């Protein structure tokens, strides 16, 4: 038996040197060191049968061999791994001089980029950002904004009604503008109020290059003592100058919205031609931004805000038109077709 250990050593090391791949290596491990049938394991198990005087010497030799074989096995495995890498490199299958593959990077939608710039500008002027629901009650979207059911002003907003199972007329709708958030805020807060409401609005529109059934708006509302049209104009001008350059000017033109008095359309001189007329502004020199005005005193009163003491200004701006002009996008529908060839340009 004492003789078997050196013998086994020679045999095992020779066999290990022959093991040229992972499978051969695994077979070798089972044959010599395997827990069940391994040859060396057999020797160790047989120790009990040996006479005491032999047992110690053979046991020591067998254990030493076990350690030696385990180490040799690890070494061989590492050698095979290195060889495989070297072969792959020499075989040219990995060209380490190639540039890495470009990583696909997500990016922000152009409308989101415009929105974030605008919100940053308002925030820097002390406005807080709040949101309102996209599925809205007739009350907030129309009634409370002084647009009763039979009022012709409802024609300004082609409405998508939500079928909630109740008989017509329905009371749930997709909000047609972000203005209902003004009411929700004034219900909850007393002046001073300074908020902006970004969000989506929906209209039952026939779509074309400048109309979509979904759009992004930013609503502005400020209520405080002594606010005038000049504050409205100054605020909008400040924001637009921050976004489009300090030489920008804005224009208010008389208009009608039931929830403001006076009401106005807001436009900014074209950042491309500075008002002389070009393709960006369709030769008009101006870029339409949205509506604005002084909050109707009747609304303040209904919200429990004393109109003799407080005044407010409000505005609602459409982001898509602005983004179209900012980025030179010729068709509003391009924004939401999710065509990567379009979106990857921003
Ligand atoms: N909500 C109006 C719309 O979408 C725009 C608007 C006009 C908002 C006047 C305002 C405002 O806050 O004062 O057509």
Tab-separated table of C-alpha atoms and ligand atoms in Angstrom:
chain	number	residue	atom	x	y	z
A	1	UNK	CA	0.000	0.000	0.000
A	2	UNK	CA	2.825	2.405	0.850
A	3	UNK	CA	4.022	1.769	-2.627
A	4	UNK	CA	0.730	2.790	-4.193
A	5	UNK	CA	0.954	6.440	-3.241
A	6	UNK	CA	4.090	7.353	-5.245
A	7	UNK	CA	2.765	5.239	-8.044
A	8	UNK	CA	-0.562	7.011	-8.029
A	9	UNK	CA	1.242	10.337	-7.974
A	10	UNK	CA	3.211	9.608	-11.136
A	11	UNK	CA	0.139	8.370	-12.920
A	12	UNK	CA	-2.120	11.226	-11.871
A	13	UNK	CA	0.367	13.952	-12.769
A	14	UNK	CA	1.006	12.395	-16.164
A	15	UNK	CA	-2.726	12.168	-16.841
A	16	UNK	CA	-3.213	15.769	-15.740
A	17	UNK	CA	-0.581	16.982	-18.175
A	18	UNK	CA	-2.588	15.305	-20.923
A	19	UNK	CA	-5.868	16.984	-19.996
A	20	UNK	CA	-6.112	19.582	-22.736
A	21	UNK	CA	-9.580	20.979	-22.278
A	22	UNK	CA	-12.230	21.628	-19.627
A	23	UNK	CA	-14.021	18.330	-20.203
A	24	UNK	CA	-10.819	16.273	-19.861
A	25	UNK	CA	-9.953	18.243	-16.759
A	26	UNK	CA	-13.301	17.468	-15.187
A	27	UNK	CA	-12.964	13.764	-15.970
A	28	UNK	CA	-9.512	13.770	-14.439
A	29	UNK	CA	-10.821	15.377	-11.253
A	30	UNK	CA	-13.528	12.753	-10.890
A	31	UNK	CA	-11.094	9.923	-11.514
A	32	UNK	CA	-8.418	10.940	-9.008
A	33	UNK	CA	-9.993	13.285	-6.506
A	34	UNK	CA	-13.703	12.490	-6.858
A	35	UNK	CA	-15.528	12.058	-3.603
A	36	UNK	CA	-17.069	8.741	-4.514
A	37	UNK	CA	-14.843	6.831	-6.873
A	38	UNK	CA	-11.660	8.917	-6.847
A	39	UNK	CA	-8.521	6.790	-6.666
A	40	UNK	CA	-6.886	8.862	-3.977
A	41	UNK	CA	-10.120	8.983	-2.018
A	42	UNK	CA	-10.028	5.176	-2.187
A	43	UNK	CA	-6.572	5.113	-0.683
A	44	UNK	CA	-7.610	7.404	2.130
A	45	UNK	CA	-10.632	5.282	2.854
A	46	UNK	CA	-8.497	2.107	2.881
A	47	UNK	CA	-6.283	3.497	5.643
A	48	UNK	CA	-8.461	1.985	8.333
A	49	UNK	CA	-7.636	-1.491	7.153
A	50	UNK	CA	-3.885	-0.946	7.399
A	51	UNK	CA	-1.776	-2.110	10.331
A	52	UNK	CA	-1.193	0.740	12.748
A	53	UNK	CA	2.490	1.137	11.996
A	54	UNK	CA	1.843	1.635	8.276
A	55	UNK	CA	-1.229	3.723	8.712
A	56	UNK	CA	0.541	6.875	9.837
A	57	UNK	CA	3.141	6.976	7.056
A	58	UNK	CA	0.675	6.145	4.284
A	59	UNK	CA	-1.871	8.560	5.653
A	60	UNK	CA	0.621	11.415	5.686
A	61	UNK	CA	1.786	10.631	2.161
A	62	UNK	CA	-1.767	10.334	0.842
A	63	UNK	CA	-2.825	13.636	2.396
A	64	UNK	CA	0.237	15.388	1.012
A	65	UNK	CA	-0.552	13.950	-2.393
A	66	UNK	CA	-4.111	15.176	-2.136
A	67	UNK	CA	-2.937	18.739	-1.535
A	68	UNK	CA	-0.406	18.441	-4.337
A	69	UNK	CA	-2.964	17.146	-6.826
A	70	UNK	CA	-5.531	19.820	-5.946
A	71	UNK	CA	-2.884	22.497	-6.502
A	72	UNK	CA	-1.742	20.931	-9.755
A	73	UNK	CA	-5.328	20.747	-10.904
A	74	UNK	CA	-5.919	24.467	-10.248
A	75	UNK	CA	-2.687	25.301	-12.011
A	76	UNK	CA	-3.625	23.290	-15.048
A	77	UNK	CA	-7.020	24.881	-15.167
A	78	UNK	CA	-5.518	28.365	-15.071
A	79	UNK	CA	-3.001	27.391	-17.765
A	80	UNK	CA	-5.809	26.202	-20.029
A	81	UNK	CA	-7.704	29.441	-19.490
A	82	UNK	CA	-4.663	31.547	-20.357
A	83	UNK	CA	-4.029	29.468	-23.413
A	84	UNK	CA	-7.584	29.920	-24.603
A	85	UNK	CA	-7.270	33.709	-24.269
A	86	UNK	CA	-3.938	33.684	-26.087
A	87	UNK	CA	-5.366	31.586	-28.875
A	88	UNK	CA	-8.359	33.879	-29.243
A	89	UNK	CA	-6.071	36.890	-29.459
A	90	UNK	CA	-3.657	35.296	-31.894
A	91	UNK	CA	-6.530	33.961	-33.954
A	92	UNK	CA	-7.628	37.563	-34.347
A	93	UNK	CA	-11.174	36.875	-33.152
A	94	UNK	CA	-10.896	39.744	-30.658
A	95	UNK	CA	-9.452	42.920	-32.097
A	96	UNK	CA	-8.687	44.970	-29.011
A	97	UNK	CA	-7.875	48.018	-31.119
A	98	UNK	CA	-11.479	48.354	-32.317
A	99	UNK	CA	-13.418	51.246	-30.782
A	100	UNK	CA	-16.153	50.109	-28.393
A	101	UNK	CA	-19.679	49.760	-29.667
A	102	UNK	CA	-21.641	52.938	-29.146
A	103	UNK	CA	-24.002	52.726	-26.195
A	104	UNK	CA	-27.612	53.478	-26.990
A	105	UNK	CA	-28.507	56.601	-25.009
A	106	UNK	CA	-31.991	57.760	-24.235
A	107	UNK	CA	-32.761	61.430	-24.577
A	108	UNK	CA	-35.472	63.856	-23.625
A	109	UNK	CA	-38.317	64.567	-25.991
A	110	UNK	CA	-38.003	68.039	-27.582
A	111	UNK	CA	-41.271	69.131	-25.969
A	112	UNK	CA	-39.989	67.957	-22.574
A	113	UNK	CA	-36.780	69.919	-23.125
A	114	UNK	CA	-38.724	73.081	-23.930
A	115	UNK	CA	-41.009	72.477	-20.952
A	116	UNK	CA	-38.123	72.049	-18.532
A	117	UNK	CA	-36.465	75.245	-19.719
A	118	UNK	CA	-39.695	77.138	-19.280
A	119	UNK	CA	-40.376	75.713	-15.809
A	120	UNK	CA	-36.831	76.579	-14.723
A	121	UNK	CA	-37.423	80.153	-15.793
A	122	UNK	CA	-40.695	80.395	-13.848
A	123	UNK	CA	-39.156	78.740	-10.814
A	124	UNK	CA	-36.342	81.278	-10.791
A	125	UNK	CA	-39.024	83.996	-10.601
A	126	UNK	CA	-40.595	82.455	-7.514
A	127	UNK	CA	-43.380	80.367	-9.059
A	128	UNK	CA	-44.235	76.921	-7.684
A	129	UNK	CA	-45.141	74.014	-9.926
A	130	UNK	CA	-48.427	72.204	-9.377
A	131	UNK	CA	-50.377	69.688	-11.423
A	132	UNK	CA	-54.002	68.864	-12.035
A	133	UNK	CA	-55.942	65.874	-13.375
A	134	UNK	CA	-56.162	65.171	-17.122
A	135	UNK	CA	-59.618	63.667	-16.733
A	136	UNK	CA	-61.508	66.641	-15.389
A	137	UNK	CA	-64.993	67.638	-14.300
A	138	UNK	CA	-67.078	69.906	-16.494
A	139	UNK	CA	-67.279	72.141	-13.411
A	140	UNK	CA	-63.537	72.914	-13.326
A	141	UNK	CA	-62.917	72.852	-17.064
A	142	UNK	CA	-65.881	75.106	-17.947
A	143	UNK	CA	-68.444	76.123	-15.317
A	144	UNK	CA	-66.115	77.592	-12.736
A	145	UNK	CA	-64.231	79.389	-15.502
A	146	UNK	CA	-67.452	81.226	-16.443
A	147	UNK	CA	-68.227	79.017	-19.418
A	148	UNK	CA	-71.741	77.653	-18.693
A	149	UNK	CA	-73.218	74.778	-20.665
A	150	UNK	CA	-75.098	76.901	-23.188
A	151	UNK	CA	-72.399	79.527	-23.609
A	152	UNK	CA	-71.126	79.961	-27.169
A	153	UNK	CA	-67.585	80.188	-25.814
A	154	UNK	CA	-67.697	76.397	-25.422
A	155	UNK	CA	-67.176	76.278	-29.172
A	156	UNK	CA	-63.610	77.447	-28.564
A	157	UNK	CA	-62.821	74.021	-27.160
A	158	UNK	CA	-63.917	70.926	-29.070
A	159	UNK	CA	-64.284	68.584	-26.186
A	160	UNK	CA	-63.573	64.883	-25.772
A	161	UNK	CA	-66.182	63.707	-23.281
A	162	UNK	CA	-65.595	60.687	-21.089
A	163	UNK	CA	-68.351	58.087	-21.170
A	164	UNK	CA	-68.845	57.344	-17.482
A	165	UNK	CA	-72.090	55.430	-18.000
A	166	UNK	CA	-74.306	58.320	-16.900
A	167	UNK	CA	-76.857	59.884	-19.255
A	168	UNK	CA	-75.915	62.956	-21.262
A	169	UNK	CA	-74.975	65.683	-20.776
A	170	UNK	CA	-71.792	64.184	-19.437
A	171	UNK	CA	-69.862	65.746	-16.601
A	172	UNK	CA	-66.464	64.087	-17.143
A	173	UNK	CA	-64.115	65.145	-19.925
A	174	UNK	CA	-60.507	65.176	-21.024
A	175	UNK	CA	-59.450	68.648	-19.933
A	176	UNK	CA	-59.357	70.949	-22.950
A	177	UNK	CA	-56.820	73.258	-21.289
A	178	UNK	CA	-54.827	73.544	-18.082
A	179	UNK	CA	-56.935	76.493	-16.857
A	180	UNK	CA	-59.132	74.316	-14.552
A	181	UNK	CA	-56.059	73.980	-12.337
A	182	UNK	CA	-56.423	77.716	-11.578
A	183	UNK	CA	-59.743	76.984	-9.884
A	184	UNK	CA	-58.379	73.970	-8.014
A	185	UNK	CA	-55.531	76.079	-6.648
A	186	UNK	CA	-57.713	79.044	-5.638
A	187	UNK	CA	-60.128	76.673	-3.891
A	188	UNK	CA	-57.291	75.543	-1.652
A	189	UNK	CA	-55.076	78.601	-1.279
A	190	UNK	CA	-55.422	82.246	-0.389
A	191	UNK	CA	-53.142	84.881	-1.948
A	192	UNK	CA	-50.307	85.437	-2.456
A	193	UNK	CA	-50.476	82.763	-5.163
A	194	UNK	CA	-47.763	82.206	-7.742
A	195	UNK	CA	-48.030	78.908	-9.595
A	196	UNK	CA	-47.409	77.274	-12.960
A	197	UNK	CA	-49.224	74.154	-14.110
A	198	UNK	CA	-47.580	72.060	-16.811
A	199	UNK	CA	-49.665	69.320	-18.374
A	200	UNK	CA	-51.478	67.775	-21.268
A	201	UNK	CA	-54.730	69.004	-22.724
A	202	UNK	CA	-56.980	67.287	-25.258
A	203	UNK	CA	-59.200	68.526	-28.054
A	204	UNK	CA	-61.452	66.900	-30.576
A	205	UNK	CA	-59.500	68.302	-33.515
A	206	UNK	CA	-59.033	67.410	-37.122
A	207	UNK	CA	-55.257	67.175	-37.089
A	208	UNK	CA	-52.999	69.042	-39.471
A	209	UNK	CA	-49.499	70.502	-39.391
A	210	UNK	CA	-50.362	72.868	-36.530
A	211	UNK	CA	-53.163	70.970	-34.743
A	212	UNK	CA	-53.051	67.838	-32.634
A	213	UNK	CA	-55.681	66.295	-30.393
A	214	UNK	CA	-53.210	66.298	-27.545
A	215	UNK	CA	-51.008	69.211	-26.584
A	216	UNK	CA	-48.809	70.338	-23.733
A	217	UNK	CA	-49.696	73.550	-21.976
A	218	UNK	CA	-48.223	75.634	-19.217
A	219	UNK	CA	-50.765	77.564	-17.154
A	220	UNK	CA	-49.639	80.556	-15.126
A	221	UNK	CA	-51.531	82.097	-12.213
A	222	UNK	CA	-50.542	84.878	-9.830
A	223	UNK	CA	-52.894	86.484	-7.323
A	224	UNK	CA	-51.745	89.199	-4.967
A	225	UNK	CA	-52.356	92.793	-3.948
A	226	UNK	CA	-51.683	95.325	-6.664
A	227	UNK	CA	-50.974	92.990	-9.592
A	228	UNK	CA	-51.555	94.619	-12.998
A	229	UNK	CA	-51.245	93.820	-16.674
A	230	UNK	CA	-47.719	95.198	-16.442
A	231	UNK	CA	-46.787	92.362	-14.073
A	232	UNK	CA	-48.281	89.852	-16.481
A	233	UNK	CA	-46.328	91.282	-19.362
A	234	UNK	CA	-43.114	91.578	-17.355
A	235	UNK	CA	-43.349	87.991	-16.169
A	236	UNK	CA	-43.956	86.528	-19.619
A	237	UNK	CA	-41.279	88.752	-21.123
A	238	UNK	CA	-38.750	87.648	-18.491
A	239	UNK	CA	-39.434	83.990	-19.183
A	240	UNK	CA	-39.257	84.359	-22.947
A	241	UNK	CA	-36.055	86.361	-22.768
A	242	UNK	CA	-34.511	83.649	-20.688
A	243	UNK	CA	-35.479	81.024	-23.209
A	244	UNK	CA	-34.929	82.915	-26.431
A	245	UNK	CA	-32.485	85.726	-25.733
A	246	UNK	CA	-32.521	89.080	-23.928
A	247	UNK	CA	-33.445	91.032	-27.068
A	248	UNK	CA	-36.917	89.363	-27.297
A	249	UNK	CA	-40.077	91.471	-27.099
A	250	UNK	CA	-43.631	90.359	-26.499
A	251	UNK	CA	-46.959	91.669	-27.700
A	252	UNK	CA	-50.412	91.487	-26.100
A	253	UNK	CA	-53.399	91.839	-28.395
A	254	UNK	CA	-56.963	92.222	-27.193
A	255	UNK	CA	-58.857	88.955	-27.142
A	256	UNK	CA	-61.668	87.242	-25.303
A	257	UNK	CA	-61.571	84.430	-22.783
A	258	UNK	CA	-64.518	84.186	-20.354
A	259	UNK	CA	-62.277	83.768	-17.296
A	260	UNK	CA	-60.169	86.904	-17.741
A	261	UNK	CA	-60.921	90.613	-18.134
A	262	UNK	CA	-59.230	92.029	-20.081
A	263	UNK	CA	-58.086	89.062	-22.124
A	264	UNK	CA	-55.221	88.932	-24.596
A	265	UNK	CA	-53.389	86.851	-27.134
A	266	UNK	CA	-49.676	86.757	-26.394
A	267	UNK	CA	-47.026	86.685	-29.076
A	268	UNK	CA	-43.266	87.072	-29.077
A	269	UNK	CA	-41.197	88.605	-31.837
A	270	UNK	CA	-39.581	85.895	-33.955
A	271	UNK	CA	-36.233	84.777	-32.542
A	272	UNK	CA	-35.082	83.888	-36.020
A	273	UNK	CA	-35.674	87.158	-37.879
A	274	UNK	CA	-36.372	89.522	-34.937
A	275	UNK	CA	-39.675	90.543	-36.444
A	276	UNK	CA	-38.867	91.197	-40.083
A	277	UNK	CA	-40.548	88.031	-41.341
A	278	UNK	CA	-39.089	84.623	-42.246
A	279	UNK	CA	-40.094	81.000	-42.720
A	280	UNK	CA	-40.025	80.284	-38.973
A	281	UNK	CA	-42.742	82.836	-38.210
A	282	UNK	CA	-44.548	82.388	-41.540
A	283	UNK	CA	-43.507	85.889	-42.579
A	284	UNK	CA	-45.505	87.501	-39.773
A	285	UNK	CA	-42.567	88.468	-37.561
A	286	UNK	CA	-44.445	87.094	-34.518
A	287	UNK	CA	-44.753	83.758	-32.801
A	288	UNK	CA	-48.059	82.962	-31.096
A	289	UNK	CA	-47.639	81.723	-27.568
A	290	UNK	CA	-51.140	81.511	-26.105
A	291	UNK	CA	-53.751	83.417	-24.149
A	292	UNK	CA	-53.538	85.567	-21.042
A	293	UNK	CA	-55.352	88.217	-19.030
A	294	UNK	CA	-56.390	89.505	-15.633
A	295	UNK	CA	-58.350	86.953	-13.612
A	296	UNK	CA	-62.059	87.841	-13.787
A	297	UNK	CA	-63.120	89.473	-10.474
A	298	UNK	CA	-66.205	87.279	-10.391
A	299	UNK	CA	-63.957	84.196	-10.234
A	300	UNK	CA	-61.877	85.656	-7.410
A	301	UNK	CA	-65.056	86.431	-5.516
A	302	UNK	CA	-66.421	82.907	-5.990
A	303	UNK	CA	-63.144	81.535	-4.661
A	304	UNK	CA	-63.509	83.621	-1.529
A	305	UNK	CA	-60.782	86.061	-2.558
A	306	UNK	CA	-61.765	89.715	-2.136
A	307	UNK	CA	-61.524	91.339	-5.602
A	308	UNK	CA	-61.422	94.797	-4.042
A	309	UNK	CA	-58.173	93.896	-2.382
A	310	UNK	CA	-56.611	91.361	-4.735
A	311	UNK	CA	-56.044	91.099	-8.453
A	312	UNK	CA	-54.601	88.258	-10.456
A	313	UNK	CA	-53.072	87.562	-13.811
A	314	UNK	CA	-53.185	84.315	-15.761
A	315	UNK	CA	-51.774	82.873	-18.946
A	316	UNK	CA	-51.853	79.613	-20.838
A	317	UNK	CA	-49.167	78.716	-23.317
A	318	UNK	CA	-48.894	75.915	-25.856
A	319	UNK	CA	-45.560	74.149	-25.859
A	320	UNK	CA	-45.688	72.274	-29.163
A	321	UNK	CA	-45.876	75.397	-31.316
A	322	UNK	CA	-42.993	76.895	-29.422
A	323	UNK	CA	-40.955	73.695	-29.747
A	324	UNK	CA	-41.767	73.524	-33.463
A	325	UNK	CA	-40.302	76.934	-33.968
A	326	UNK	CA	-37.444	76.441	-31.591
A	327	UNK	CA	-36.311	73.248	-33.292
A	328	UNK	CA	-37.533	73.912	-36.807
A	329	UNK	CA	-40.063	71.056	-36.813
A	330	UNK	CA	-42.422	71.615	-39.747
A	331	UNK	CA	-45.337	69.406	-38.621
A	332	UNK	CA	-46.796	69.154	-35.111
A	333	UNK	CA	-47.812	65.542	-35.679
A	334	UNK	CA	-44.124	64.544	-35.877
A	335	UNK	CA	-43.808	65.036	-32.111
A	336	UNK	CA	-45.998	62.103	-31.159
A	337	UNK	CA	-45.454	59.575	-33.915
A	338	UNK	CA	-42.544	58.121	-31.957
A	339	UNK	CA	-40.397	57.895	-35.049
A	340	UNK	CA	-36.825	57.487	-33.830
A	341	UNK	CA	-35.428	59.127	-36.954
A	342	UNK	CA	-37.186	62.272	-35.801
A	343	UNK	CA	-36.622	61.975	-32.033
A	344	UNK	CA	-32.925	61.131	-32.280
A	345	UNK	CA	-32.218	64.541	-33.726
A	346	UNK	CA	-32.712	66.250	-30.367
B	1	LIG	N1	-56.905	78.129	-21.601
B	1	LIG	C1	-56.869	78.903	-22.814
B	1	LIG	C2	-56.809	77.923	-23.986
B	1	LIG	O1	-56.295	76.883	-23.866
B	1	LIG	C3	-55.655	79.795	-22.856
B	1	LIG	C4	-55.709	80.856	-21.826
B	1	LIG	C5	-56.233	82.106	-22.102
B	1	LIG	C6	-55.241	80.619	-20.537
B	1	LIG	C7	-56.275	83.095	-21.176
B	1	LIG	C8	-55.256	81.622	-19.581
B	1	LIG	C9	-55.785	82.877	-19.912
B	1	LIG	O2	-54.802	81.444	-18.343
B	1	LIG	O3	-55.801	83.847	-18.975
B	1	LIG	O4	-57.293	78.250	-25.031
